Coordinates of C-alpha atoms in Angstrom, one line a residue:
X18 CA -14.2 10.9 -16.3
X19 CA -10.6 8.7 -17.4
X20 CA -11.3 4.7 -18.4
X21 CA -9.5 1.9 -17.4
X22 CA -11.1 -0.6 -18.7
X23 CA -14.3 -2.5 -19.8
X24 CA -15.8 -4.4 -19.3
X25 CA -16.5 -7.9 -21.1
X26 CA -17.6 -11.2 -20.6
X27 CA -18.6 -13.1 -17.6
X28 CA -16.2 -16.0 -16.2
X29 CA -17.0 -18.4 -14.3
X30 CA -20.8 -18.5 -12.1
X31 CA -19.9 -16.6 -9.3
X32 CA -19.6 -13.6 -11.3
X33 CA -16.2 -12.3 -11.8
X34 CA -15.9 -10.7 -15.3
X35 CA -13.4 -10.4 -17.9
X36 CA -11.2 -6.3 -18.5
X37 CA -10.3 -5.2 -21.1
X38 CA -7.6 -3.3 -19.7
X39 CA -7.0 0.5 -20.4
X40 CA -4.5 1.8 -18.0
X41 CA -0.6 1.6 -17.3
X42 CA -1.1 1.1 -14.0
X43 CA -3.9 -1.7 -13.6
X44 CA -3.0 -3.5 -10.7
X45 CA -3.8 -0.1 -8.7
X46 CA -7.1 0.9 -10.9
X47 CA -7.7 -2.7 -10.1
X48 CA -7.5 -2.8 -6.5
X49 CA -9.3 -4.7 -3.9
X50 CA -11.6 -2.0 -2.2
X51 CA -11.3 0.6 -5.1
X52 CA -14.4 2.3 -6.2
X53 CA -14.5 2.8 -10.7
X54 CA -17.5 5.1 -11.8
X55 CA -19.7 3.2 -14.5
X56 CA -19.4 4.9 -18.1
X57 CA -23.2 6.7 -19.0
X58 CA -25.2 5.6 -21.8
X59 CA -22.2 2.8 -22.8
X60 CA -24.5 -0.3 -22.8
X61 CA -28.8 -0.8 -24.0
X62 CA -31.1 -0.9 -21.3
X63 CA -31.2 -3.7 -19.6
X64 CA -33.0 -7.0 -21.1
X65 CA -34.4 -9.3 -18.5
X66 CA -31.8 -12.1 -17.5
X67 CA -33.2 -15.8 -17.1
X68 CA -34.3 -15.1 -13.9
X69 CA -36.8 -12.6 -15.5
X70 CA -34.8 -9.6 -13.0
X71 CA -33.9 -6.8 -14.9
X72 CA -30.4 -5.4 -13.4
X73 CA -29.2 -1.8 -13.9
X74 CA -25.3 -0.3 -13.9
X75 CA -25.3 1.3 -11.0
X76 CA -23.4 4.1 -11.5
X77 CA -20.1 2.8 -9.3
X78 CA -18.6 -0.4 -9.0
X79 CA -16.2 -1.6 -6.0
X80 CA -13.9 -3.5 -7.2
X81 CA -14.6 -7.3 -4.0
X82 CA -11.5 -8.7 -5.9
X83 CA -8.6 -8.5 -9.3
X84 CA -6.7 -11.6 -10.3
X85 CA -4.5 -12.2 -13.7
X86 CA -5.5 -15.6 -15.6
X87 CA -3.4 -16.8 -18.8
X88 CA -2.8 -12.8 -20.1
X89 CA -6.3 -11.6 -19.0
X90 CA -7.8 -9.4 -16.2
X91 CA -11.1 -10.9 -14.3
X92 CA -12.6 -8.7 -11.5
X93 CA -15.0 -9.3 -9.0
X94 CA -17.5 -6.5 -8.2
X95 CA -19.7 -6.2 -4.6
X96 CA -22.9 -7.0 -5.1
X97 CA -22.3 -9.0 -8.4
X98 CA -22.8 -12.4 -7.5
X99 CA -24.1 -14.5 -10.4
X100 CA -23.1 -14.9 -13.7
X101 CA -27.0 -13.1 -15.3
X102 CA -25.8 -9.9 -13.1
X103 CA -22.3 -10.1 -14.3
X104 CA -23.6 -10.3 -18.1
X105 CA -25.8 -7.5 -17.7
X106 CA -21.7 -5.0 -17.1
X107 CA -20.7 -6.5 -20.6
X108 CA -19.3 -4.1 -22.5
X109 CA -20.0 -1.3 -19.8
X110 CA -16.4 1.8 -19.9
X111 CA -15.2 1.3 -16.8
X112 CA -12.9 5.0 -15.4
X113 CA -11.8 6.5 -12.5
X114 CA -11.8 11.0 -11.8
X115 CA -9.6 12.8 -14.2
X116 CA -9.3 14.9 -10.5
X117 CA -7.6 12.2 -9.2
X118 CA -5.4 11.2 -11.3
X119 CA -1.7 13.2 -11.4
X120 CA 0.0 14.2 -14.6
X121 CA 2.1 12.0 -15.6
X122 CA 6.2 12.8 -14.9
X123 CA 6.8 13.0 -18.6
X124 CA 6.1 15.6 -20.8
X125 CA 5.9 13.5 -23.8
X126 CA 2.7 11.2 -22.0
X127 CA -0.6 12.9 -22.0
X128 CA -4.3 11.1 -20.3
X129 CA -6.9 10.9 -22.7
X130 CA -8.9 13.5 -21.4
X131 CA -6.1 15.9 -21.3
X132 CA -6.0 15.3 -25.4
X133 CA -10.1 15.1 -26.1
X134 CA -11.4 18.6 -27.7
X135 CA -8.3 20.2 -28.6
X136 CA -8.0 21.9 -31.6
X137 CA -5.6 19.9 -34.4
X138 CA -4.3 21.9 -36.6
X139 CA -1.0 21.7 -39.3
X140 CA 2.3 23.4 -38.4
X141 CA 1.3 25.9 -40.5
X142 CA -1.5 26.9 -38.9
X143 CA -4.4 25.4 -40.9
X144 CA -6.8 24.4 -38.2
X145 CA -8.2 20.0 -39.2
X146 CA -10.8 20.0 -36.7
X147 CA -10.7 18.4 -32.8
X148 CA -9.7 15.5 -31.6
X149 CA -13.2 14.0 -31.1
X150 CA -11.1 11.0 -28.5
X151 CA -8.9 8.8 -28.2
X152 CA -7.9 4.8 -29.9
X153 CA -5.9 2.4 -27.6
X154 CA -4.7 0.4 -31.1
X155 CA -2.1 -2.4 -30.7
X156 CA 0.4 -0.7 -32.9
X157 CA 0.5 3.0 -31.3
X158 CA -2.5 5.2 -30.2
X159 CA -4.5 7.2 -33.0
X160 CA -6.3 10.8 -32.0
X161 CA -9.6 9.9 -33.5
X162 CA -10.0 14.0 -35.2
X163 CA -13.3 15.1 -35.8
X164 CA -13.7 16.6 -39.2
X165 CA -15.2 20.1 -39.3
X166 CA -16.4 19.2 -42.5
X167 CA -18.0 16.6 -41.2
X168 CA -17.0 12.4 -40.6
X169 CA -13.6 11.8 -38.7
X170 CA -9.9 10.4 -39.5
X171 CA -7.3 8.3 -37.7
X172 CA -3.7 10.0 -37.2
X173 CA -1.3 7.8 -35.6
X174 CA -0.1 9.4 -32.6
X175 CA 3.8 9.6 -33.1
X176 CA 6.3 12.1 -33.0
X177 CA 6.6 12.2 -37.0
X178 CA 3.6 12.9 -37.3
X179 CA 2.3 14.8 -34.1
X180 CA 5.3 17.2 -32.9
X181 CA 4.4 19.1 -30.7
X182 CA 0.6 18.7 -28.2
X183 CA 0.1 22.1 -27.0
X184 CA -1.7 21.8 -23.8
X185 CA -2.1 25.6 -22.4
X186 CA -2.3 26.8 -26.0
X187 CA -5.4 23.6 -26.1
X188 CA -4.2 22.4 -29.8
X189 CA -2.1 20.0 -31.3
X190 CA 0.3 19.8 -34.2
X191 CA -0.1 17.6 -36.8
X192 CA 2.0 16.9 -40.5
X193 CA 0.2 14.7 -41.7
X194 CA 1.6 12.8 -44.7
X195 CA 0.1 13.3 -48.2
X196 CA -3.6 11.3 -48.3
X197 CA -3.5 10.2 -44.3
X198 CA -6.8 12.4 -43.6
X199 CA -8.6 10.9 -47.2
X200 CA -8.3 7.9 -45.9

């Protein structure tokens, strides 16, 4: 699944929610009628709302409407009619099937799902670990490296540090500056 957003807090009393956008194409991904899958395990088990009703996050949500408000995307999903149900969705990751997403046209651009699981090696071929996930930070994307000895390291996904991504070979070449992997 390709994550396209994370549901935030409710907005108003009619079930709209804020969405932390994680896609370059929010207008296409959150168009009315779009069906988004929810990330299993993205939330702890549901707790009763103020009304005493327990709402469980469905496997899919259908976008009813989406609009921008003060720089934030507000989305209404079908069947989410009040603030209690919207609150139950908070923290849920939403996405699309990665098979439905065309590969990027730019050879220097990659979708997260293409990188996760790739082996990470130095230019000399020394294995450093594997890509566990991609964190999208304001300054640059970060490869989260799962180290063989345990733990993780963050690697800025910039050309100076990541000179090569070999999808066919299943590897990412990383030339880290001294001390980067020791943090």
